[in-house]
JSON list of N, CA and C in Angstrom, two decimals:
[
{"chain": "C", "resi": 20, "resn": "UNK", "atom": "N", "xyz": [0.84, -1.17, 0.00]},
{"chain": "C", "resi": 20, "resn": "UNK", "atom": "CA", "xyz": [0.00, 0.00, 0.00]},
{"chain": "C", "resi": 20, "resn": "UNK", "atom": "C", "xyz": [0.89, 1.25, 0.00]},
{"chain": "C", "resi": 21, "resn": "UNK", "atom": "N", "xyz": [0.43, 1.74, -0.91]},
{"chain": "C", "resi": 21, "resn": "UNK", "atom": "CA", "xyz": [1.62, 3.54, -0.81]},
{"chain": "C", "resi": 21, "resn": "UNK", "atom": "C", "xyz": [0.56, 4.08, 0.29]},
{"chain": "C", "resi": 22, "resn": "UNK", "atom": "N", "xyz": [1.87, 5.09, 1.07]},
{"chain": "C", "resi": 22, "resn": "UNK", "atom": "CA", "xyz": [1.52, 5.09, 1.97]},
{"chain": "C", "resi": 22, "resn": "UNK", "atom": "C", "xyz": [2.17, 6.83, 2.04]},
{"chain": "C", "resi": 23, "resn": "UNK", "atom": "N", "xyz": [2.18, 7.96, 2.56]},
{"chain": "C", "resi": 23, "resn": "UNK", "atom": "CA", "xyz": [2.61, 9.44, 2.29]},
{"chain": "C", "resi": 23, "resn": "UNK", "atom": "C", "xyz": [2.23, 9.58, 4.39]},
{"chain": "C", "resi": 24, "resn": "UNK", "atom": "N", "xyz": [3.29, 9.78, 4.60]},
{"chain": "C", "resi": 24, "resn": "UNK", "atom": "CA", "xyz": [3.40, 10.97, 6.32]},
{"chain": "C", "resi": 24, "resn": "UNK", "atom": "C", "xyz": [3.46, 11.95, 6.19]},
{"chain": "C", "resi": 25, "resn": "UNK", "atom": "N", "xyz": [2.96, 12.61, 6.92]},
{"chain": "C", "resi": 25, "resn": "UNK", "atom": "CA", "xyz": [3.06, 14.43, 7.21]},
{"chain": "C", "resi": 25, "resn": "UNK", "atom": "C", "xyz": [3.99, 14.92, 8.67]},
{"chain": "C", "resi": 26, "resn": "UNK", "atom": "N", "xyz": [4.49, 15.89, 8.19]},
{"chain": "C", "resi": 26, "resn": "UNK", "atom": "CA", "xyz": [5.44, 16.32, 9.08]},
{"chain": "C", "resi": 26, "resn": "UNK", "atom": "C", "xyz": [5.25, 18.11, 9.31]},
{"chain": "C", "resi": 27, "resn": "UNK", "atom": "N", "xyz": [5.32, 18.40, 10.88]},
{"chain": "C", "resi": 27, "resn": "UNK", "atom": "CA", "xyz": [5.00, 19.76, 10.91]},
{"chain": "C", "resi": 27, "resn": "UNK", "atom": "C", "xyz": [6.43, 20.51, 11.21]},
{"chain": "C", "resi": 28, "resn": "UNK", "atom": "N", "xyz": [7.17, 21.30, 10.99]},
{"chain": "C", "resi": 28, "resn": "UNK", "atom": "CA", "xyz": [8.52, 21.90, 10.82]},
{"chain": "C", "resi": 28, "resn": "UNK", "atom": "C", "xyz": [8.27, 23.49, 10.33]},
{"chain": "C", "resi": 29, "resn": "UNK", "atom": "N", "xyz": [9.54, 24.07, 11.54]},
{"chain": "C", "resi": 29, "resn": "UNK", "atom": "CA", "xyz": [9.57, 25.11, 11.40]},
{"chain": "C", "resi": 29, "resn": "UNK", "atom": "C", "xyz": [10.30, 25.53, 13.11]},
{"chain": "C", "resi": 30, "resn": "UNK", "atom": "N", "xyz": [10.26, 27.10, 13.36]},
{"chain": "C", "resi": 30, "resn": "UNK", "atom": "CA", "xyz": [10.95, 27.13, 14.02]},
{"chain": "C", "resi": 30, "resn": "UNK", "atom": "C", "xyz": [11.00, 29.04, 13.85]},
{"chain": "C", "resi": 31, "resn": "UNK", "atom": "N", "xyz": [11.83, 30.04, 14.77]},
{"chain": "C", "resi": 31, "resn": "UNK", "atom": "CA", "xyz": [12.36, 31.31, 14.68]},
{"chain": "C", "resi": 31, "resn": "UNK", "atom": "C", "xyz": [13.43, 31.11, 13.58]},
{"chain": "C", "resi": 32, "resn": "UNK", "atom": "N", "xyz": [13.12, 32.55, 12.63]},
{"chain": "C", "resi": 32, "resn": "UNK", "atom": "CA", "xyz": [14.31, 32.91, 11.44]},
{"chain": "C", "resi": 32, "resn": "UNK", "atom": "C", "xyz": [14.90, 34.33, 12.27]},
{"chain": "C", "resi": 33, "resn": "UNK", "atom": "N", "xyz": [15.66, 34.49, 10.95]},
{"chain": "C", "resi": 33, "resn": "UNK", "atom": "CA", "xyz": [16.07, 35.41, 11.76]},
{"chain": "C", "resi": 33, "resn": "UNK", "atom": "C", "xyz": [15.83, 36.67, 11.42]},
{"chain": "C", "resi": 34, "resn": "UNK", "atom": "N", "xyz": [15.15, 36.33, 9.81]},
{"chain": "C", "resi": 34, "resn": "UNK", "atom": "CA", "xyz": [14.14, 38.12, 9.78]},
{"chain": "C", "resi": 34, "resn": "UNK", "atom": "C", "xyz": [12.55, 37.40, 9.23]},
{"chain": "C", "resi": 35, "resn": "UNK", "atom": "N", "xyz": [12.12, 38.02, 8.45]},
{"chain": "C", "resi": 35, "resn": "UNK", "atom": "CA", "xyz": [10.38, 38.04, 8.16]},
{"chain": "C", "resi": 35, "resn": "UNK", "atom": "C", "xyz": [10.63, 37.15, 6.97]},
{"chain": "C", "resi": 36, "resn": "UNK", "atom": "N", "xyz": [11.74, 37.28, 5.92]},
{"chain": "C", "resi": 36, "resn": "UNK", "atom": "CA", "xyz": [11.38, 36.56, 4.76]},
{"chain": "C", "resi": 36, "resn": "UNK", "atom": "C", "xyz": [11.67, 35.30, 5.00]},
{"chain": "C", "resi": 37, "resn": "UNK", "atom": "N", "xyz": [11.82, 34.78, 6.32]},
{"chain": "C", "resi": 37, "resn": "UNK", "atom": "CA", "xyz": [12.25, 33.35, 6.73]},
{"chain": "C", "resi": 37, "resn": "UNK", "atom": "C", "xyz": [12.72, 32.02, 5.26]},
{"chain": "C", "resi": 38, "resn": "UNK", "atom": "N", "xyz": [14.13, 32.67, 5.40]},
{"chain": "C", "resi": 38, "resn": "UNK", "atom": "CA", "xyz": [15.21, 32.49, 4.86]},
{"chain": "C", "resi": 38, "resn": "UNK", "atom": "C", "xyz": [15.88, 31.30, 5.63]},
{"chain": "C", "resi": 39, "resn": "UNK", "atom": "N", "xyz": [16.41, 31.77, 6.81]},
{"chain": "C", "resi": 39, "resn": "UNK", "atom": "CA", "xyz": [17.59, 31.01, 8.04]},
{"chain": "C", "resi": 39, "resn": "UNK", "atom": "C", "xyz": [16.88, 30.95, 8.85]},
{"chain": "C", "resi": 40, "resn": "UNK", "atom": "N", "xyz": [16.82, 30.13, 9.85]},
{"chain": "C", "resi": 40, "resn": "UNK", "atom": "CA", "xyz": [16.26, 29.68, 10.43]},
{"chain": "C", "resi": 40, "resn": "UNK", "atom": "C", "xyz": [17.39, 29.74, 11.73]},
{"chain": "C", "resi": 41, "resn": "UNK", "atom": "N", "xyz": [17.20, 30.58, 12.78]},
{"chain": "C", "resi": 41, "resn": "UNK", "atom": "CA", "xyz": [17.82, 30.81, 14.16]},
{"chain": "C", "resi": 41, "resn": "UNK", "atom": "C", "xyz": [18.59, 29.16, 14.52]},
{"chain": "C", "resi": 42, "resn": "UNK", "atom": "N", "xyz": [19.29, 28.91, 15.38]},
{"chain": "C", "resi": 42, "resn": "UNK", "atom": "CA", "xyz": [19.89, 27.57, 14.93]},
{"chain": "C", "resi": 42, "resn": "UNK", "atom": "C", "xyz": [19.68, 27.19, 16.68]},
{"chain": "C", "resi": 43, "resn": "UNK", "atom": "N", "xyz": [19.03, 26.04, 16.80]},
{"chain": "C", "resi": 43, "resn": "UNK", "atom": "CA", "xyz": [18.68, 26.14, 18.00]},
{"chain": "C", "resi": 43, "resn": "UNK", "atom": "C", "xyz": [17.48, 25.83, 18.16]},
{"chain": "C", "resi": 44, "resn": "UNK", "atom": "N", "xyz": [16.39, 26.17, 17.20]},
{"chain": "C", "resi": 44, "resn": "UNK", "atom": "CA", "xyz": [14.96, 26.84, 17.42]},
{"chain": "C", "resi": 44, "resn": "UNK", "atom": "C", "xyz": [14.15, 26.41, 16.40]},
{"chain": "C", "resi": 45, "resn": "UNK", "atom": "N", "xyz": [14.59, 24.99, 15.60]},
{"chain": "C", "resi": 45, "resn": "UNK", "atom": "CA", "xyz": [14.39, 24.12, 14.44]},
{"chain": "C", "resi": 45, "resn": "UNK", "atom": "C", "xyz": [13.31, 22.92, 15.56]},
{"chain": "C", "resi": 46, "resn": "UNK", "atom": "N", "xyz": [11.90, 23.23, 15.23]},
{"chain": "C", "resi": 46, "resn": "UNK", "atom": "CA", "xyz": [10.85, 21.99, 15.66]},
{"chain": "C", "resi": 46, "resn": "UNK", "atom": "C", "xyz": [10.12, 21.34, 14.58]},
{"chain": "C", "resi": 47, "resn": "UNK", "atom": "N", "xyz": [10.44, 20.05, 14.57]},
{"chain": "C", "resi": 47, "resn": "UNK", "atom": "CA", "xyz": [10.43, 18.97, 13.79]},
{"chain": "C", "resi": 47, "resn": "UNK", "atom": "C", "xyz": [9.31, 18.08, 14.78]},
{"chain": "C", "resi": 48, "resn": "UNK", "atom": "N", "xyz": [7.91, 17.91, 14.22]},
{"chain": "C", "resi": 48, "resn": "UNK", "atom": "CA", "xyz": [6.50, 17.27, 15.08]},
{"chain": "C", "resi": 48, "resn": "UNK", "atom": "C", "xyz": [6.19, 16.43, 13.69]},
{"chain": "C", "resi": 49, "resn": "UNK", "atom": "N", "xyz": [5.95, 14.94, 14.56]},
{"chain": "C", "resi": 49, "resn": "UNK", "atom": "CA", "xyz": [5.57, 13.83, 13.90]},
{"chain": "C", "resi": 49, "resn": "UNK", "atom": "C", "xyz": [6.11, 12.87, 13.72]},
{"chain": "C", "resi": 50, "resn": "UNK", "atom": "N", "xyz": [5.76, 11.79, 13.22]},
{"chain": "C", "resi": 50, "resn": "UNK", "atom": "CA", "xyz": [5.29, 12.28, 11.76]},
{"chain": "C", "resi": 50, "resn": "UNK", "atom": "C", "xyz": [3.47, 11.77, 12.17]},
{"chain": "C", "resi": 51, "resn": "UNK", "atom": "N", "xyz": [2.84, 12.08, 11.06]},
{"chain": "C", "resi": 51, "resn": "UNK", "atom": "CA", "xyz": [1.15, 12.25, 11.21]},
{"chain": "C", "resi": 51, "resn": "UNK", "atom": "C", "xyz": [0.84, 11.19, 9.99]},
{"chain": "C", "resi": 52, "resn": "UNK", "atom": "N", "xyz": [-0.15, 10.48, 10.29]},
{"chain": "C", "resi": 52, "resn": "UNK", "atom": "CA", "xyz": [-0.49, 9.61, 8.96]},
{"chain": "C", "resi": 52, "resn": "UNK", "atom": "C", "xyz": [-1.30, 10.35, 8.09]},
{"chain": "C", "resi": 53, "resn": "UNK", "atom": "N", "xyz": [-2.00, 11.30, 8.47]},
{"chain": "C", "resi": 53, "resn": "UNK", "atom": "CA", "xyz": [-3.03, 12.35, 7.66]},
{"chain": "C", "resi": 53, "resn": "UNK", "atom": "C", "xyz": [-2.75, 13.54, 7.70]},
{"chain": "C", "resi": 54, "resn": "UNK", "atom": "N", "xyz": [-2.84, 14.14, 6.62]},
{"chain": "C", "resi": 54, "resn": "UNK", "atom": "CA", "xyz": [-2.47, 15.62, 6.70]},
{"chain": "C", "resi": 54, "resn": "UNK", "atom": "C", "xyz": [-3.84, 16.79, 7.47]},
{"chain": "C", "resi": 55, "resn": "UNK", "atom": "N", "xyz": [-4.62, 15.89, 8.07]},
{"chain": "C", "resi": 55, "resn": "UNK", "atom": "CA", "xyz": [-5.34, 16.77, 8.99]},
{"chain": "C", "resi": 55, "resn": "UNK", "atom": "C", "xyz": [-5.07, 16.60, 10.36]},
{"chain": "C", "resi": 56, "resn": "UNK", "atom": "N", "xyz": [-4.22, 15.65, 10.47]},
{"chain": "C", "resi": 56, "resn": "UNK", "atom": "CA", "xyz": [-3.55, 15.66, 12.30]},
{"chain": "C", "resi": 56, "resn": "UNK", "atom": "C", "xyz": [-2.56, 16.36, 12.08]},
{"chain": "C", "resi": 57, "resn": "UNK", "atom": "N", "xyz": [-1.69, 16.54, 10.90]},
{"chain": "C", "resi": 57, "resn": "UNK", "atom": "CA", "xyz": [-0.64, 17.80, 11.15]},
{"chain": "C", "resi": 57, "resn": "UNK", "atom": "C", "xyz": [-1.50, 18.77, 11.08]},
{"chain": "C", "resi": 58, "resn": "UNK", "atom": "N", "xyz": [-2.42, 19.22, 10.31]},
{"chain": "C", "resi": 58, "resn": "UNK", "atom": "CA", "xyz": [-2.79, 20.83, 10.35]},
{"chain": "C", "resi": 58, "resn": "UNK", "atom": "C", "xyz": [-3.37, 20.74, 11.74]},
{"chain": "C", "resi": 59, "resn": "UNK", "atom": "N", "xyz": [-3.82, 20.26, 12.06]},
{"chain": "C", "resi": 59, "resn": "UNK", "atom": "CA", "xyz": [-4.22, 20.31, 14.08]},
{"chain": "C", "resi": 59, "resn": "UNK", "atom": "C", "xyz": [-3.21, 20.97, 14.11]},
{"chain": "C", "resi": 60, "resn": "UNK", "atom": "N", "xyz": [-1.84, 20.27, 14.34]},
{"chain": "C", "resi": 60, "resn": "UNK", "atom": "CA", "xyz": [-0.64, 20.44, 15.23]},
{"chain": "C", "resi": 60, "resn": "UNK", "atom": "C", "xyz": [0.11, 21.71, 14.38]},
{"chain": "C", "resi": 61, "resn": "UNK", "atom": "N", "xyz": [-0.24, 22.18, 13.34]},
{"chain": "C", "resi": 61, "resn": "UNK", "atom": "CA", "xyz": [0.28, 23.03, 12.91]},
{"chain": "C", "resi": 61, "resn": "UNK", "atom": "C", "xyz": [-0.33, 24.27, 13.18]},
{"chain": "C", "resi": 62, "resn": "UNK", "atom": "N", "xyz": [-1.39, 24.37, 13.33]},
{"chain": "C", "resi": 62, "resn": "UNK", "atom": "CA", "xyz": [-2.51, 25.57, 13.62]},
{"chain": "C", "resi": 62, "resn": "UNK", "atom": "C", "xyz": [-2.25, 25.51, 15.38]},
{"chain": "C", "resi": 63, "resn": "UNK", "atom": "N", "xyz": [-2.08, 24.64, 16.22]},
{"chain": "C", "resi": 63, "resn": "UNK", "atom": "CA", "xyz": [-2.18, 25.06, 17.52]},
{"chain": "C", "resi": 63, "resn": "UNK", "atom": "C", "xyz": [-0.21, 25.92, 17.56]},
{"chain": "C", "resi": 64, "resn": "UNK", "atom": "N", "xyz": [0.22, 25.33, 16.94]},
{"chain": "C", "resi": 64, "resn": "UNK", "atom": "CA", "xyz": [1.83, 25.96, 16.97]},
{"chain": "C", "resi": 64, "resn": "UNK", "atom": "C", "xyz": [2.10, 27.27, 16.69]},
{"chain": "C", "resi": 65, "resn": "UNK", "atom": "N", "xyz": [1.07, 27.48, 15.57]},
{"chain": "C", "resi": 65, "resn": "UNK", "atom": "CA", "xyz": [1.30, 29.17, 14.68]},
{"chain": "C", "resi": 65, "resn": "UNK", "atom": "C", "xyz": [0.48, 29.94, 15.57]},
{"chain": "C", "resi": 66, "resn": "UNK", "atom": "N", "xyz": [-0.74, 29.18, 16.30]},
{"chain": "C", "resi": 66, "resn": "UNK", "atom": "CA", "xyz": [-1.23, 30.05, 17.28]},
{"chain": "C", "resi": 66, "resn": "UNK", "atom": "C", "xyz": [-0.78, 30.60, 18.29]},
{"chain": "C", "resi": 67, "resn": "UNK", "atom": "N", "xyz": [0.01, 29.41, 18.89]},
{"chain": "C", "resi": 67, "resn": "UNK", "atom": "CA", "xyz": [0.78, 29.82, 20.19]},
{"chain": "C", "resi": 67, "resn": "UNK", "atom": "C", "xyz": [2.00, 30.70, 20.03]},
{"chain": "C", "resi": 68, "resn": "UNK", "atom": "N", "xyz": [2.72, 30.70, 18.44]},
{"chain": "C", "resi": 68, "resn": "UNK", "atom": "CA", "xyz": [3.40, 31.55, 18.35]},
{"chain": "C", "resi": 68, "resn": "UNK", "atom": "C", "xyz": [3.32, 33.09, 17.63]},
{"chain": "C", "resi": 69, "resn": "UNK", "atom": "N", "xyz": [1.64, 33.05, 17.63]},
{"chain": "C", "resi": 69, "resn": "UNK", "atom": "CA", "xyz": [1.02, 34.89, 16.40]},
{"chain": "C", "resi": 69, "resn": "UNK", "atom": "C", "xyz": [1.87, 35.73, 16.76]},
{"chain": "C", "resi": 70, "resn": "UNK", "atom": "N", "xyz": [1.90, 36.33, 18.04]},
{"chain": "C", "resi": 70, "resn": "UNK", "atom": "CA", "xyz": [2.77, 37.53, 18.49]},
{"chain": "C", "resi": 70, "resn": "UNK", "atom": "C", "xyz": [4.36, 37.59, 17.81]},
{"chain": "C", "resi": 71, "resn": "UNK", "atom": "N", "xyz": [5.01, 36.47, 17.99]},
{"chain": "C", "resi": 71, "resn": "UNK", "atom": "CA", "xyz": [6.52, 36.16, 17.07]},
{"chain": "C", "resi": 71, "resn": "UNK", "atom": "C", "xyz": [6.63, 36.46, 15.57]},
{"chain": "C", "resi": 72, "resn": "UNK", "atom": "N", "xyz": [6.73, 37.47, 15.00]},
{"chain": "C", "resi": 72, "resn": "UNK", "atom": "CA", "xyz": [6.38, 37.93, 13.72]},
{"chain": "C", "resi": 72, "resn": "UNK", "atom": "C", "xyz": [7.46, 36.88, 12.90]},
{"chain": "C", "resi": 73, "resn": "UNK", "atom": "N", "xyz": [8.83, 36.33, 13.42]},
{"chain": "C", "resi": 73, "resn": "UNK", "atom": "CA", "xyz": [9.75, 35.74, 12.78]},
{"chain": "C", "resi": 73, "resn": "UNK", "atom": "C", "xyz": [9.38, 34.17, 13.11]},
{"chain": "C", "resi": 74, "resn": "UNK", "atom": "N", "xyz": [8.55, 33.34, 13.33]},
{"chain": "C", "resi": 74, "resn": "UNK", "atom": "CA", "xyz": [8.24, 32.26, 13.79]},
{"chain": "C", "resi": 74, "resn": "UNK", "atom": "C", "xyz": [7.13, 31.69, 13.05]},
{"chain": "C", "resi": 75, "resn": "UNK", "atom": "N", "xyz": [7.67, 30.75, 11.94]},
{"chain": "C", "resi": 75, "resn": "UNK", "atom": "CA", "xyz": [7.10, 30.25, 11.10]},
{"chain": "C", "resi": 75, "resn": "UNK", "atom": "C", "xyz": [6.73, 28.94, 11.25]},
{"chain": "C", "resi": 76, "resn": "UNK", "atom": "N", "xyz": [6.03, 28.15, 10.87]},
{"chain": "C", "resi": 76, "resn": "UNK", "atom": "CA", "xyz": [5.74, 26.88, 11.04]},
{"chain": "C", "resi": 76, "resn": "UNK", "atom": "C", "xyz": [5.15, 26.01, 9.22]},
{"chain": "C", "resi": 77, "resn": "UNK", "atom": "N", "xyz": [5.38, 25.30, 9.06]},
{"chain": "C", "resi": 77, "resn": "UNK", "atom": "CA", "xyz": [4.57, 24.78, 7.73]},
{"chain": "C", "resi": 77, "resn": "UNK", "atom": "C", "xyz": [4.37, 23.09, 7.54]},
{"chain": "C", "resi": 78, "resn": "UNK", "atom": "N", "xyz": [3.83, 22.28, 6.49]},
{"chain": "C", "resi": 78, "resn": "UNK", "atom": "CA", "xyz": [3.64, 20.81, 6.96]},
{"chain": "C", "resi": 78, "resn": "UNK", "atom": "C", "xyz": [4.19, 20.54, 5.69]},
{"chain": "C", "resi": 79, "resn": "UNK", "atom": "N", "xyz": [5.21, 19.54, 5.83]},
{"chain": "C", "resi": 79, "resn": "UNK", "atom": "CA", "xyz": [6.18, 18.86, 5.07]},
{"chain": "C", "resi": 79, "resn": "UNK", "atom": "C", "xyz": [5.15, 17.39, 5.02]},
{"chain": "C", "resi": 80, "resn": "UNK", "atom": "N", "xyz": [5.43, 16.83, 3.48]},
{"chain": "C", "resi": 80, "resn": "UNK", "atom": "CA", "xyz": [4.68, 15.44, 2.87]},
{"chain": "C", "resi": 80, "resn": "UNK", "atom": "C", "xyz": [6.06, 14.72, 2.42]},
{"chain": "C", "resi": 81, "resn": "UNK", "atom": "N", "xyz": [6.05, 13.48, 3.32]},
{"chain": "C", "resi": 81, "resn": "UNK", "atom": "CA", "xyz": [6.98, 12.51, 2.63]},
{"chain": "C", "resi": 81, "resn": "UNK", "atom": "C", "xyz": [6.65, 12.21, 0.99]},
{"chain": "C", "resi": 82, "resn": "UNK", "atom": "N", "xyz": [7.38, 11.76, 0.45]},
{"chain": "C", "resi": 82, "resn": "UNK", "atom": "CA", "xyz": [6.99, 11.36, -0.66]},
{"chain": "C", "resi": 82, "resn": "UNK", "atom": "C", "xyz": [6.48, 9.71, -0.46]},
{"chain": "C", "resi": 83, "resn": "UNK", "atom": "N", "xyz": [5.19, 9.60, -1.46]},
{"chain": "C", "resi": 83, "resn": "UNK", "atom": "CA", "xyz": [4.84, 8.28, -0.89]},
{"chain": "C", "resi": 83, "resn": "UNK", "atom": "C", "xyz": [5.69, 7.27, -0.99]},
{"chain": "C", "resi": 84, "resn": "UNK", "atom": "N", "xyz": [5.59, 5.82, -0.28]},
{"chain": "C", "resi": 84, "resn": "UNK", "atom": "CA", "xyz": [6.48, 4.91, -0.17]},
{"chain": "C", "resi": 84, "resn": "UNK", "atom": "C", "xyz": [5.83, 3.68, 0.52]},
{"chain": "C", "resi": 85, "resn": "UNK", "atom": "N", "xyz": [5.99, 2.43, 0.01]},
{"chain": "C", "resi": 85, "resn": "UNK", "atom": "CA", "xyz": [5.58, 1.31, 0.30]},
{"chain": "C", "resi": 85, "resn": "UNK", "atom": "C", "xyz": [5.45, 0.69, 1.61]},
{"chain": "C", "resi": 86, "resn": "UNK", "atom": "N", "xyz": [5.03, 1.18, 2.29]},
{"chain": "C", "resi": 86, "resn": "UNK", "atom": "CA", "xyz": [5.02, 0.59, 4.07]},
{"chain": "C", "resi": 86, "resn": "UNK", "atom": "C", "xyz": [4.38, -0.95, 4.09]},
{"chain": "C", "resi": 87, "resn": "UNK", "atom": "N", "xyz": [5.12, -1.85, 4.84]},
{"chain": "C", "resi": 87, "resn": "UNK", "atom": "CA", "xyz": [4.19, -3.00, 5.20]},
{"chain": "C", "resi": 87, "resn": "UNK", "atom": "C", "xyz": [3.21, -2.76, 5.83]},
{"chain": "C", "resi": 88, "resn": "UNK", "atom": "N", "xyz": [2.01, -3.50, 5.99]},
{"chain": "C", "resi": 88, "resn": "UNK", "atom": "CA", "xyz": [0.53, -2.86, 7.13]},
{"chain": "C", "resi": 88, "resn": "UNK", "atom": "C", "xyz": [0.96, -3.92, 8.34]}
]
């Protein structure tokens, strides 16, 4: 069965066009079998961080791949 994980990543840059990424401050959540349990975990993250104008978050997709069940 192809099979695709989701991954939530991100972290403080070090200006707005989040370029670099502060080194230190790299959060890597998951992995998620559906890309609606990462957007959960991605929406409670960007929430908790609104005020941080440099604190980005986004959801990374493995590329699919053959998992045994």
């Amino acid at each position: 069965m192809m099979k695709s994980r989701f991954w939530v990543v991100g972290g403080e840059y070090t200006s707005c066009d989040c370029e670099t990424i502060v080194q230190g401050t790299e959060r890597v959540v998951g992995p998620f079998d559906s890309r609606t349990e990462a957007e959960r975990t991605w929406r409670t993250l960007s929430e908790d961080h609104r005020p941080q104008a440099q604190v980005r978050f986004t959801i990374a997709q493995e590329p699919p791949s053959t998992l045994s069940a």
